[in-house]
mmCIF file of C-alpha atoms in Angstrom:
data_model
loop_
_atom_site.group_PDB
_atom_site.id
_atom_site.type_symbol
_atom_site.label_atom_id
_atom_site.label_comp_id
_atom_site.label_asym_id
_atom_site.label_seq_id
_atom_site.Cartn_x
_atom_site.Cartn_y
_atom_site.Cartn_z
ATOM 1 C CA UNK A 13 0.000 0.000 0.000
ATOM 2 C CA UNK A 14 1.048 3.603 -1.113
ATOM 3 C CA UNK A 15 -0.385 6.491 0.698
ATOM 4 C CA UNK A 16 0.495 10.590 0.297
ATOM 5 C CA UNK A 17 1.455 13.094 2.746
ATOM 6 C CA UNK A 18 -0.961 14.014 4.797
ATOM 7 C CA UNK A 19 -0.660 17.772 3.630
ATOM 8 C CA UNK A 20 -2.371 19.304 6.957
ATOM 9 C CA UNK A 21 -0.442 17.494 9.695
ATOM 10 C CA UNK A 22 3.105 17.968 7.804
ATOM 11 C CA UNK A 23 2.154 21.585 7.847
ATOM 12 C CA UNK A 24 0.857 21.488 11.292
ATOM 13 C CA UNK A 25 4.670 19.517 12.012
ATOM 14 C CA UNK A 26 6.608 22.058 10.547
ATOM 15 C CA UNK A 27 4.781 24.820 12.614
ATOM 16 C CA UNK A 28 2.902 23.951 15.166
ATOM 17 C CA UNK A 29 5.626 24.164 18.423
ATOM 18 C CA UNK A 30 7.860 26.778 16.843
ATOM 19 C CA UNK A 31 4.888 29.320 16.139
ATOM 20 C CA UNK A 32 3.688 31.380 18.885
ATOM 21 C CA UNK A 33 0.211 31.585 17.975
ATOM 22 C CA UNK A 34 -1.896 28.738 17.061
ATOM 23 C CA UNK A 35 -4.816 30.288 15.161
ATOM 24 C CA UNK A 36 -6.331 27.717 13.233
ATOM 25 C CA UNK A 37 -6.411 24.451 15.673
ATOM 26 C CA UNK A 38 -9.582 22.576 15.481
ATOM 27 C CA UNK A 39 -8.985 20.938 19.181
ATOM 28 C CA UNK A 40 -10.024 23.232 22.458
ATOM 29 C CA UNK A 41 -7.143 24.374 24.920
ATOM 30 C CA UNK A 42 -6.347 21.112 26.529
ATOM 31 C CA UNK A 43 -6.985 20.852 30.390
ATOM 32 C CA UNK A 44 -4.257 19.973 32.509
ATOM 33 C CA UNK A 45 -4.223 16.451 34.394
ATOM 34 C CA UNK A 46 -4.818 18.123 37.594
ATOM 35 C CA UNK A 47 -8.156 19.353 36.345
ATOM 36 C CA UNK A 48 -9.350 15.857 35.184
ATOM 37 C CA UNK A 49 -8.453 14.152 38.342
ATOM 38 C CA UNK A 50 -10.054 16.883 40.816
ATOM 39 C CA UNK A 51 -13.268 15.625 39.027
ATOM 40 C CA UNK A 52 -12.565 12.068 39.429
ATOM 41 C CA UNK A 53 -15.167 10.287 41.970
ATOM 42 C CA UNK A 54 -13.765 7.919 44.377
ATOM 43 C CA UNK A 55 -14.068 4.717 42.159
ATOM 44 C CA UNK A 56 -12.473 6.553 39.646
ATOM 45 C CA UNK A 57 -9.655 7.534 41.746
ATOM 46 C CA UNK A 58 -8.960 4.231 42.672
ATOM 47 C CA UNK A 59 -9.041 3.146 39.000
ATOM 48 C CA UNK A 60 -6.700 5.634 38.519
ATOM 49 C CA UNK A 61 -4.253 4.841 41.251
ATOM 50 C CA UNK A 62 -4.383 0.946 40.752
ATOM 51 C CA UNK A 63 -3.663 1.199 37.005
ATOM 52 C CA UNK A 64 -1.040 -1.832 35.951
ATOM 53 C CA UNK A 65 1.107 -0.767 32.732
ATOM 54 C CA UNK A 66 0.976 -4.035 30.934
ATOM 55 C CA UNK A 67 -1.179 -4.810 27.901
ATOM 56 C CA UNK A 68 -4.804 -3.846 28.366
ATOM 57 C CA UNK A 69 -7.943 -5.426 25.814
ATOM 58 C CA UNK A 70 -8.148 -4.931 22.525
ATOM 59 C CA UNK A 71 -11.647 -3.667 22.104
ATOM 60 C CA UNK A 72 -10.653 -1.527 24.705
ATOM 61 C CA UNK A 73 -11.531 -1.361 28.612
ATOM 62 C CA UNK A 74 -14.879 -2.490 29.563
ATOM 63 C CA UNK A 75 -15.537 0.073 31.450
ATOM 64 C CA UNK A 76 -14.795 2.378 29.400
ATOM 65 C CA UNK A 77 -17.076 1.252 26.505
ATOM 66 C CA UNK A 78 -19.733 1.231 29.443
ATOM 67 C CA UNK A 79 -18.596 4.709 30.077
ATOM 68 C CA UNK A 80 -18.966 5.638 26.161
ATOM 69 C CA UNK A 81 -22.137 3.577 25.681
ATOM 70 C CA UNK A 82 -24.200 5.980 27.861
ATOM 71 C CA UNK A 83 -24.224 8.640 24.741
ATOM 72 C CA UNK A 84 -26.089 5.726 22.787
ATOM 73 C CA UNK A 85 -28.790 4.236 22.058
ATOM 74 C CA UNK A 86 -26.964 0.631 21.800
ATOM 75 C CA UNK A 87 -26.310 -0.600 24.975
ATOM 76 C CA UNK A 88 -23.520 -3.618 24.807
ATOM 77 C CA UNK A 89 -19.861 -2.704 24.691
ATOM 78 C CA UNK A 90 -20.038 -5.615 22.020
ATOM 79 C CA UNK A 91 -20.295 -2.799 19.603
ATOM 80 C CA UNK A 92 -17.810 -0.497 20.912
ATOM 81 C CA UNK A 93 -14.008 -0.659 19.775
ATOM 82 C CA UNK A 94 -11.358 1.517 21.140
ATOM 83 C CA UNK A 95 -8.474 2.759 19.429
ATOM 84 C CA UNK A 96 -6.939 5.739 18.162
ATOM 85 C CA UNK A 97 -9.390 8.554 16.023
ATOM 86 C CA UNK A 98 -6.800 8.331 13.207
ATOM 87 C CA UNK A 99 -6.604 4.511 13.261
ATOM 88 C CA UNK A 100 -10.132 3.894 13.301
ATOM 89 C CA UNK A 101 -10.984 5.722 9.976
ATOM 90 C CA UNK A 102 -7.979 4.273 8.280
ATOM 91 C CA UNK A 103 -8.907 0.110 9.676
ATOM 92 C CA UNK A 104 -12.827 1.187 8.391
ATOM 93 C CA UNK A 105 -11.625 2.373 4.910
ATOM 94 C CA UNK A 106 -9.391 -0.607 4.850
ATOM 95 C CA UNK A 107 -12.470 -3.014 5.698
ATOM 96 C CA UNK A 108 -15.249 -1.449 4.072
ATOM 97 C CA UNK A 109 -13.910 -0.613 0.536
ATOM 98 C CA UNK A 110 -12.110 -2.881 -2.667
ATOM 99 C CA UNK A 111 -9.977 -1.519 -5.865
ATOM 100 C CA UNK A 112 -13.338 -1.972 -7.464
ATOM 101 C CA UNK A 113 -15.800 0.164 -5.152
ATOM 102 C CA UNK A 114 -16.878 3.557 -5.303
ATOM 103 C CA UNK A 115 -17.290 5.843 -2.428
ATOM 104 C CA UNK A 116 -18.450 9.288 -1.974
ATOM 105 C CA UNK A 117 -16.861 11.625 0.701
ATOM 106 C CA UNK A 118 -17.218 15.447 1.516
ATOM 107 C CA UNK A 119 -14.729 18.128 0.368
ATOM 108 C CA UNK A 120 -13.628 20.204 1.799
ATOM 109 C CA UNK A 121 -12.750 17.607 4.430
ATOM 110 C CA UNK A 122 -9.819 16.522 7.157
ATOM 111 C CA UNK A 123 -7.425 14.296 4.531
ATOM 112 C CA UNK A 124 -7.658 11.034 6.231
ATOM 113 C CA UNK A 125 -11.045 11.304 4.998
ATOM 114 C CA UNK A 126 -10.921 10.751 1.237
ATOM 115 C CA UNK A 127 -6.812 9.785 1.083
ATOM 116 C CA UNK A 128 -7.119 6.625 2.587
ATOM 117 C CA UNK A 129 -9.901 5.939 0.306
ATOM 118 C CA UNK A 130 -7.714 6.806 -3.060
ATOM 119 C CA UNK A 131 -4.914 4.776 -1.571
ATOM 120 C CA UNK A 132 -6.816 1.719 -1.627
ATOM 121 C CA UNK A 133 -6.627 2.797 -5.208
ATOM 122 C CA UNK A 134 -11.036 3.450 -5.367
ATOM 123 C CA UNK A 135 -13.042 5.620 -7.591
ATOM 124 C CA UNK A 136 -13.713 8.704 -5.282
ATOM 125 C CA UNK A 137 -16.636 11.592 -5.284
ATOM 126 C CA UNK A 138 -16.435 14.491 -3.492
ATOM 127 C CA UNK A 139 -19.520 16.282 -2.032
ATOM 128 C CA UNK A 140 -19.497 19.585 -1.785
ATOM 129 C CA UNK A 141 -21.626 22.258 0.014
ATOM 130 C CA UNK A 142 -22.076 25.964 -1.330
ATOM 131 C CA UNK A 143 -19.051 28.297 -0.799
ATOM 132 C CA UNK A 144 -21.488 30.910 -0.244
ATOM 133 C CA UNK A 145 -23.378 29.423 3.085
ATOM 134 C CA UNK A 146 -21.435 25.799 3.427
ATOM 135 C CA UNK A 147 -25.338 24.433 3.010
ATOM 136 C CA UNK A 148 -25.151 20.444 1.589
ATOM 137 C CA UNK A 149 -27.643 19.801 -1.110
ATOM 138 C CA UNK A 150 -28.828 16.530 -0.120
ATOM 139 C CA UNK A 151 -30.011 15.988 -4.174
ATOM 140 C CA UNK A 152 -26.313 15.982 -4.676
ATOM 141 C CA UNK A 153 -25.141 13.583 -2.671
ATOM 142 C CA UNK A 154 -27.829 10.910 -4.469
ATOM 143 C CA UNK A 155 -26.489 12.314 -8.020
ATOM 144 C CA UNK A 156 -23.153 10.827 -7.334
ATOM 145 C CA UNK A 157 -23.963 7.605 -6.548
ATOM 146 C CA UNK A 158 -22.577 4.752 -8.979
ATOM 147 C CA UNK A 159 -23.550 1.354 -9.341
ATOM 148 C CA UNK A 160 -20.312 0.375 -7.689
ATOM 149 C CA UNK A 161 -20.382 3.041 -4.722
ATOM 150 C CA UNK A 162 -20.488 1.176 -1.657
ATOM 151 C CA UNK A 163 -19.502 3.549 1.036
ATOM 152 C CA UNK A 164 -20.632 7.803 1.530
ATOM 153 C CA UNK A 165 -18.168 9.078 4.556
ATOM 154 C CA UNK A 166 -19.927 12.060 6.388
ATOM 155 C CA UNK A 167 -18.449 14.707 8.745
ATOM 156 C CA UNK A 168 -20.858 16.168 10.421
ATOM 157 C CA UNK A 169 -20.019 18.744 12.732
ATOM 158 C CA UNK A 170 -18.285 20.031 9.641
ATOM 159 C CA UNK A 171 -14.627 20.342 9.889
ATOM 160 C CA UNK A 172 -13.423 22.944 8.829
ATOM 161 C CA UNK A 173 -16.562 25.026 7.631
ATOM 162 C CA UNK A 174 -19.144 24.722 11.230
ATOM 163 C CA UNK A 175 -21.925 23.330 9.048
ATOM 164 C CA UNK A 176 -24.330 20.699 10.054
ATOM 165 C CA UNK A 177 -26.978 19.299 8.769
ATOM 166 C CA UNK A 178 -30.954 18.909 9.898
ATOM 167 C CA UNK A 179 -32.521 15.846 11.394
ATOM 168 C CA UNK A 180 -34.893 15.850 8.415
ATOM 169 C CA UNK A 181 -31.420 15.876 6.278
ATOM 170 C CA UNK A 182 -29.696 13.439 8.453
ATOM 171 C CA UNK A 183 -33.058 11.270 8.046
ATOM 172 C CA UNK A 184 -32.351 11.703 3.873
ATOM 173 C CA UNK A 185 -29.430 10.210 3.496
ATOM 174 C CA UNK A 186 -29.688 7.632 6.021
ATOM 175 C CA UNK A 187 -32.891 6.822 3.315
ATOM 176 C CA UNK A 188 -30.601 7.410 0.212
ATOM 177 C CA UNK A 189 -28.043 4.911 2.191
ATOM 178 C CA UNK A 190 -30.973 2.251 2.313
ATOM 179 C CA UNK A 191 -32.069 2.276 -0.876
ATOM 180 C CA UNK A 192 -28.706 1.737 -2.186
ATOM 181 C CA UNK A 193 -27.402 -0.602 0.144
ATOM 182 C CA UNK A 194 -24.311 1.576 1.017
ATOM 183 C CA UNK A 195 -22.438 2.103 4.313
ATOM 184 C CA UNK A 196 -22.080 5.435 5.936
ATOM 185 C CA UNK A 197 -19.040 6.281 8.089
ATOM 186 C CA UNK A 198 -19.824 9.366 9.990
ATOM 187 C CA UNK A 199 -16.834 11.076 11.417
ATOM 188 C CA UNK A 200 -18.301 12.685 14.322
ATOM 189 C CA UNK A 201 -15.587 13.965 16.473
ATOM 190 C CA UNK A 202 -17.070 17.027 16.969
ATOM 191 C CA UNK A 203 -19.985 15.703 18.694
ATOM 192 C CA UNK A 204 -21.996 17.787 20.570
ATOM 193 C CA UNK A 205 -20.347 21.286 19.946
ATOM 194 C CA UNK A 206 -22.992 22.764 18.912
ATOM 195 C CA UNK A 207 -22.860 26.511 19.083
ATOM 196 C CA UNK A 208 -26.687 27.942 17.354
ATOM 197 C CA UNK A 209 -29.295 27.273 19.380
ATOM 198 C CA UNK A 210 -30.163 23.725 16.653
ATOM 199 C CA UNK A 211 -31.139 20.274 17.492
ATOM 200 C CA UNK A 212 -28.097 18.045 17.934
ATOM 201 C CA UNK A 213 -28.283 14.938 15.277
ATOM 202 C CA UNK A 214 -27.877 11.571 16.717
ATOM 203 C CA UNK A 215 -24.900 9.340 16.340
ATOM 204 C CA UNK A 216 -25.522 7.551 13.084
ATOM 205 C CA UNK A 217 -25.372 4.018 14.367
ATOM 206 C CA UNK A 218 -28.142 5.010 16.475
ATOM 207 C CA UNK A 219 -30.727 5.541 13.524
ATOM 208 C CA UNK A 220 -28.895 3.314 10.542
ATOM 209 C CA UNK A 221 -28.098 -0.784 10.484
ATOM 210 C CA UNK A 222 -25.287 -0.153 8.328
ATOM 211 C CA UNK A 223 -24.270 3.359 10.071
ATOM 212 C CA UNK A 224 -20.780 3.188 11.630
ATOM 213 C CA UNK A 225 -19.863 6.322 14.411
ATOM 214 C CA UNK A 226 -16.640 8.110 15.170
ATOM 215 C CA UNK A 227 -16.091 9.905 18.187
ATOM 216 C CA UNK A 228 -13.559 10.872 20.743
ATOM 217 C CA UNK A 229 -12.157 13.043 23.900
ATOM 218 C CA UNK A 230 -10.132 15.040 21.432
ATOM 219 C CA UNK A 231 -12.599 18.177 20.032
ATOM 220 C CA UNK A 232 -15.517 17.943 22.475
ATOM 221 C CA UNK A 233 -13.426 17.393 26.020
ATOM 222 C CA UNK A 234 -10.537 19.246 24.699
ATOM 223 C CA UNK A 235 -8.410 15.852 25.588
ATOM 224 C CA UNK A 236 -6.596 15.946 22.401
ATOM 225 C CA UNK A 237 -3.790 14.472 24.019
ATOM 226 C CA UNK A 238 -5.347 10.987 25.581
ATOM 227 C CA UNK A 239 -5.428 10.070 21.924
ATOM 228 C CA UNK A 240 -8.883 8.067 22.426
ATOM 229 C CA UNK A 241 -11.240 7.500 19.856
ATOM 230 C CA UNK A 242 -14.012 4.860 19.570
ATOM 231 C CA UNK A 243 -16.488 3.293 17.078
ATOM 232 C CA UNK A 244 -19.988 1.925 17.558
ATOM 233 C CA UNK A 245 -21.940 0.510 15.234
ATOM 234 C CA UNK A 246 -24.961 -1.855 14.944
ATOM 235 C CA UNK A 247 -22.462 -4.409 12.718
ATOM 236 C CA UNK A 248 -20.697 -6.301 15.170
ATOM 237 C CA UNK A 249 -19.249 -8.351 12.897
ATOM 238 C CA UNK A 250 -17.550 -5.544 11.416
ATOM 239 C CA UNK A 251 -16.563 -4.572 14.756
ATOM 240 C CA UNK A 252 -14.462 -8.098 15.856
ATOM 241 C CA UNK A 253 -13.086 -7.225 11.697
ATOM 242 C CA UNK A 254 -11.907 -3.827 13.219
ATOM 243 C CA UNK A 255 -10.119 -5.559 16.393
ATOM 244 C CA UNK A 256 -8.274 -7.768 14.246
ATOM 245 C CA UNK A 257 -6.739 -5.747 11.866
ATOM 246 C CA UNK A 258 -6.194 -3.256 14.312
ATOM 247 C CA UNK A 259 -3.716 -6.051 15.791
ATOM 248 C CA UNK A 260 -1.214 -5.127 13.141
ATOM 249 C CA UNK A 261 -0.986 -1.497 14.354
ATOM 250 C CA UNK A 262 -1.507 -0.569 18.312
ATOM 251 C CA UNK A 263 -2.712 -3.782 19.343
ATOM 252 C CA UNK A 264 -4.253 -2.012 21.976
ATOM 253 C CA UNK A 265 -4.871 1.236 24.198
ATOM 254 C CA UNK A 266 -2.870 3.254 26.540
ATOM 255 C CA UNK A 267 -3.584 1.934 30.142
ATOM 256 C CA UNK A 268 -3.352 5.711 31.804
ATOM 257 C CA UNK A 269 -5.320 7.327 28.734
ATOM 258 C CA UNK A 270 -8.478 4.684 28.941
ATOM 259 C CA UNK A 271 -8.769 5.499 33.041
ATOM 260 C CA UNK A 272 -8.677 8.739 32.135
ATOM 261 C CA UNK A 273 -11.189 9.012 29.453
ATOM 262 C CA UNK A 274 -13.586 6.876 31.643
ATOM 263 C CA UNK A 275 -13.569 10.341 34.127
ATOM 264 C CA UNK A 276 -14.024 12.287 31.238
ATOM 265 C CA UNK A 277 -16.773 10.611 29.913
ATOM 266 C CA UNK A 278 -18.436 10.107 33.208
ATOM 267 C CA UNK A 279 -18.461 14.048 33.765
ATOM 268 C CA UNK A 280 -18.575 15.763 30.418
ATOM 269 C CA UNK A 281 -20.284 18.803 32.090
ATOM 270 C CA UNK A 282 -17.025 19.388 33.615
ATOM 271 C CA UNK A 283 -15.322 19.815 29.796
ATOM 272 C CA UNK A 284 -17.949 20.798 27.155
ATOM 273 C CA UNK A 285 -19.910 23.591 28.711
ATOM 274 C CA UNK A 286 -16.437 25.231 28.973
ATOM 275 C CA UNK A 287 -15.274 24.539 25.714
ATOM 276 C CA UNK A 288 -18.818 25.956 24.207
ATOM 277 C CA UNK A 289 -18.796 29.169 26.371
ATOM 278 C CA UNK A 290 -15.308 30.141 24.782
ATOM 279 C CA UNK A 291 -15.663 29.341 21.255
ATOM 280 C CA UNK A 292 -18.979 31.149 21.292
ATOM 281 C CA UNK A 293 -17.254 34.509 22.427
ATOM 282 C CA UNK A 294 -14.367 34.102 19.993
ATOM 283 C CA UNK A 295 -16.798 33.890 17.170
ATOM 284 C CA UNK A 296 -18.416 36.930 18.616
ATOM 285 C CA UNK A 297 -15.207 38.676 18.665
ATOM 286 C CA UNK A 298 -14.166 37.936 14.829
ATOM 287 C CA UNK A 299 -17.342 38.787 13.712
ATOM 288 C CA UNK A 300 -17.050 42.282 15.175
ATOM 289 C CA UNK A 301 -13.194 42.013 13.936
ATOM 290 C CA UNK A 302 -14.118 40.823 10.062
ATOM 291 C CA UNK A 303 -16.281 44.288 10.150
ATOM 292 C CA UNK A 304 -12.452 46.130 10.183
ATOM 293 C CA UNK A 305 -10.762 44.242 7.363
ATOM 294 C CA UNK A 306 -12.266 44.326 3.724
ATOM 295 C CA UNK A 307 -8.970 41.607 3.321
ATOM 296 C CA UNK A 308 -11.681 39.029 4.630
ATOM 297 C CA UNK A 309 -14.320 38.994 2.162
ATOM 298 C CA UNK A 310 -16.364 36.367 3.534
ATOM 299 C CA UNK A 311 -17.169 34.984 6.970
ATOM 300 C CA UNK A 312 -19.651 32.544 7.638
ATOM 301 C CA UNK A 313 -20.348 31.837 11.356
ATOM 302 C CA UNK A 314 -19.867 28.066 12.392
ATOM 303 C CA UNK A 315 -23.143 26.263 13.388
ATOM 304 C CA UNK A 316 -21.076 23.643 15.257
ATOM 305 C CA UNK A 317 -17.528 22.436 15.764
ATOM 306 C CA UNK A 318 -14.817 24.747 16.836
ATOM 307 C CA UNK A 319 -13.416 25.958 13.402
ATOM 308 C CA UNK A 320 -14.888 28.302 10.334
ATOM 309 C CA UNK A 321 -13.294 28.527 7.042
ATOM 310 C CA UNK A 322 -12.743 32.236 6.024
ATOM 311 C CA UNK A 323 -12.125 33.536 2.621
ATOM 312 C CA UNK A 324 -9.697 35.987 1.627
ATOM 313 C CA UNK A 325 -9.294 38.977 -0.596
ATOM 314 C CA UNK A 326 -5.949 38.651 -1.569
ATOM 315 C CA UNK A 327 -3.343 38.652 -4.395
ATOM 316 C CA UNK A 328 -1.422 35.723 -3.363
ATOM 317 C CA UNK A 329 -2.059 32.065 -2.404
ATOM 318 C CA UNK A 330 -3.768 30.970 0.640
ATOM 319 C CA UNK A 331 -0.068 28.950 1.334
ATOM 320 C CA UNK A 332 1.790 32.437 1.206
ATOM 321 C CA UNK A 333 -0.211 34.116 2.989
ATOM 322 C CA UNK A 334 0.141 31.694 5.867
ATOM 323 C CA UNK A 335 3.376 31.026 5.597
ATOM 324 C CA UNK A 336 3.839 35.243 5.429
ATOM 325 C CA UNK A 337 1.804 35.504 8.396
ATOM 326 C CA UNK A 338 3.266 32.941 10.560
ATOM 327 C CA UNK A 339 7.431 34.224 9.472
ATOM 328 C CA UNK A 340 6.104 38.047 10.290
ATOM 329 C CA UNK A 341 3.963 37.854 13.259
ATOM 330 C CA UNK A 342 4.398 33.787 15.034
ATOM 331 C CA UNK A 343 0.810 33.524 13.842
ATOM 332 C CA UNK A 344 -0.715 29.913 12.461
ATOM 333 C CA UNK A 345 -3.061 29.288 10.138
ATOM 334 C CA UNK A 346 -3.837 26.653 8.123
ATOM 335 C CA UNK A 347 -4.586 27.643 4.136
ATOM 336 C CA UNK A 348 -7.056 26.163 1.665
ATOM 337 C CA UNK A 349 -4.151 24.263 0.198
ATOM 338 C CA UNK A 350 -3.988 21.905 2.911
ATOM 339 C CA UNK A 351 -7.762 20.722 2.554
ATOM 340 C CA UNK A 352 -6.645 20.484 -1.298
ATOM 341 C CA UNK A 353 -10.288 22.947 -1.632
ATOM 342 C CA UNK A 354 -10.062 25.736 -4.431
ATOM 343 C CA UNK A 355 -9.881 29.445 -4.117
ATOM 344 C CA UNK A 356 -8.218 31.600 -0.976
ATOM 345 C CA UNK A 357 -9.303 30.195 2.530
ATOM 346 C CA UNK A 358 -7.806 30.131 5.843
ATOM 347 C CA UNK A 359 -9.388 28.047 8.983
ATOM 348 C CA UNK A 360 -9.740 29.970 11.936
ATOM 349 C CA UNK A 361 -10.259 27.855 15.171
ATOM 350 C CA UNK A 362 -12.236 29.498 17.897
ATOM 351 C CA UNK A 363 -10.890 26.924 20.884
ATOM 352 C CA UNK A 364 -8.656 28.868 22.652
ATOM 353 C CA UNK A 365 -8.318 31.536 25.603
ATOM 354 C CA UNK A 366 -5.649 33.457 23.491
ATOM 355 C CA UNK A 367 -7.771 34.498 20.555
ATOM 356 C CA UNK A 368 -8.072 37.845 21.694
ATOM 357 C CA UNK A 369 -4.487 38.422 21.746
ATOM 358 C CA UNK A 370 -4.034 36.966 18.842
ATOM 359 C CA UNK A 371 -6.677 39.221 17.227
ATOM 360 C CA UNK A 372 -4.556 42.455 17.734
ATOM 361 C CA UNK A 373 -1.734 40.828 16.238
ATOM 362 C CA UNK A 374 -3.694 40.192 13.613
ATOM 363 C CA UNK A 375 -5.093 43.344 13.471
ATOM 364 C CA UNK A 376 -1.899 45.239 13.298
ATOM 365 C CA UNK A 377 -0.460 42.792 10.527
ATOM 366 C CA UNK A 378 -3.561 43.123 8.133
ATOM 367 C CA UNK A 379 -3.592 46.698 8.139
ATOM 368 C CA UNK A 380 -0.249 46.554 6.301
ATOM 369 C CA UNK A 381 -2.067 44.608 3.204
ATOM 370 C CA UNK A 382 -3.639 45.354 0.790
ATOM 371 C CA UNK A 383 -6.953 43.533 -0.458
ATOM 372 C CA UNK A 384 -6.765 42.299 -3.995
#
């Protein structure tokens, strides 16, 4: 197997401890340790203290699929596996899809997302919403399907434009998915950041047979660092196909990082409520901010999620500009180049305290451009 760069997190290598300001990270500020265990119960604490660093189980601890099970509708860890976020989607592309099939994915989207797909060496469709809301036409999805498309991968909260979808819309594809007999992986690691006042979908394999859920402590606990992601799905059989293939890469979980997401789990209103209150005022605060710079010629509030995509109104690349920005002022961002999306975009995450700061930075640097 032959797989590219993943364009995004060599650019995010190259910058993302030398620059000063981090202006385009999907994940929330991470809490500290500390913070997690305060809100540890006792039982927790003691799972916590008594922790042996061998080997733990493959599907992952049982409690903690208990722990994750109690955002579902399914209720047997039998279709729960643990494992990475980045390890799950590649094992599911792996599984799901042949040379021969045909899936459908959304673009813009995070690379793992269609490049695993076109290693596999698949015919690939890309969905894509309308630059000038980030609205997806459900009547385009259903155009692209083949007679060989197998699979339709979903990312809903939308990373990187904040879009989301209806129930009613949700309830559409799930239809378009039964009628053709297709899979649908739903990336869903933004789960529940949902920032408009908009009913929250449900986890796919709650309302689909053939529905297979991502989700994990990175975006919505701002835990980006336990590195714990999880699948459930209806198909258990594809589940115990997950566990074994997955024995060629981890083989199984981090001992300290499974305790730990079981006390995150167990007390989300300890983590999200945070998280929301913040990224709400920093989209406040670059609203009133995009009102001072005709350079940004189009900003279109996030729904959900933590990030927006923002279009520019400049003479050079998206890539320059970043890489201008971040040389001049210590300032990240991450350009349209990166999502491999036409035109001039940046994505601007709203997840951490320092926006504000980073704003007059900003501020100051813009003024010295001029719009195209």
């Amino acid at each position: 197997m032959k797989i590219n760069d993943f364009k995004l997190e060599r650019y995010f290598a190259k910058h993302e401890f030398t620059a000063k300001y981090l202006f385009s990270s999907s994940d929330c500020d991470g809490y500290e340790l500390k913070y997690l265990l305060e809100n540890a119960s006792k039982d927790e604490m003691d799972l916590w203290e008594s922790i042996k660093l061998g080997y733990t189980e493959s599907e992952g601890n049982p409690l903690l699929r208990e722990a994750i099970l109690q955002y579902y509708k399914i209720k047997t860890i039998e279709n729960v596996v643990v494992a990475s976020p980045g390890e799950l989607n590649f094992i599911s592309m792996n599984l799901l899809l042949n040379s021969e099939d045909h899936a459908i994915t959304i673009s813009p989207s995070y690379q793992s997302l269609s490049e695993v797909v076109k290693s596999i060496n698949c015919e690939l469709s890309y969905w894509k919403p309308n630059p000038e809301n980030w609205k997806f036409n459900i009547a385009d999805l259903e155009k692209l399907i083949r007679k060989n498309t197998k699979l339709i991968i979903l990312n809903f909260p939308h990373n990187p434009t904040g879009s989301y979808l209806t129930i009613g819309e949700l309830d559409e594809i799930v239809s378009i998915a039964k009628k053709y007999d297709l899979y649908i992986f739903s990336d869903e690691m933004y789960h529940k950041l949902i920032i408009d006042d908009i009913p929250e979908l449900p986890p796919i394999s709650d309302i689909y047979e053939k529905g297979i859920s991502l989700w994990g402590t990175s975006k919505t606990f701002g835990l980006a660092g336990l590195r714990t992601g999880w699948l459930v799905a209806q198909d258990t059989d594809f589940l115990r196909k997950v566990v074994a293939f997955k024995d060629y890469l981890s083989i199984c979980n981090s001992a300290p990082s499974e305790i730990l997401s079981i006390i995150a789990l167990n007390n989300i209103d300890k983590f999200l409520p945070q998280n929301l209150i913040k990224i709400r005022k920093n989209v406040l605060l670059f609203s009133e901010f995009v009102g001072k710079h005709p350079i940004i010629s189009s900003f279109i509030p996030p729904q959900t999620g933590s990030t927006s995509f923002v279009k520019l109104n400049i003479e050079n690349s998206a890539l320059e500009f970043s890489n201008q920005l971040v040389e001049k002022t210590g300032i990240m961002t991450i350009p349209s180049e990166m999502y491999e999306y036409p035109g001039k975009y940046i994505r601007v995450g709203f997840g951490r305290s320092n926006f504000s700061e980073v704003l007059e930075i900003l501020d100051s640097y813009l003024k010295t451009i001029k719009p195209a």
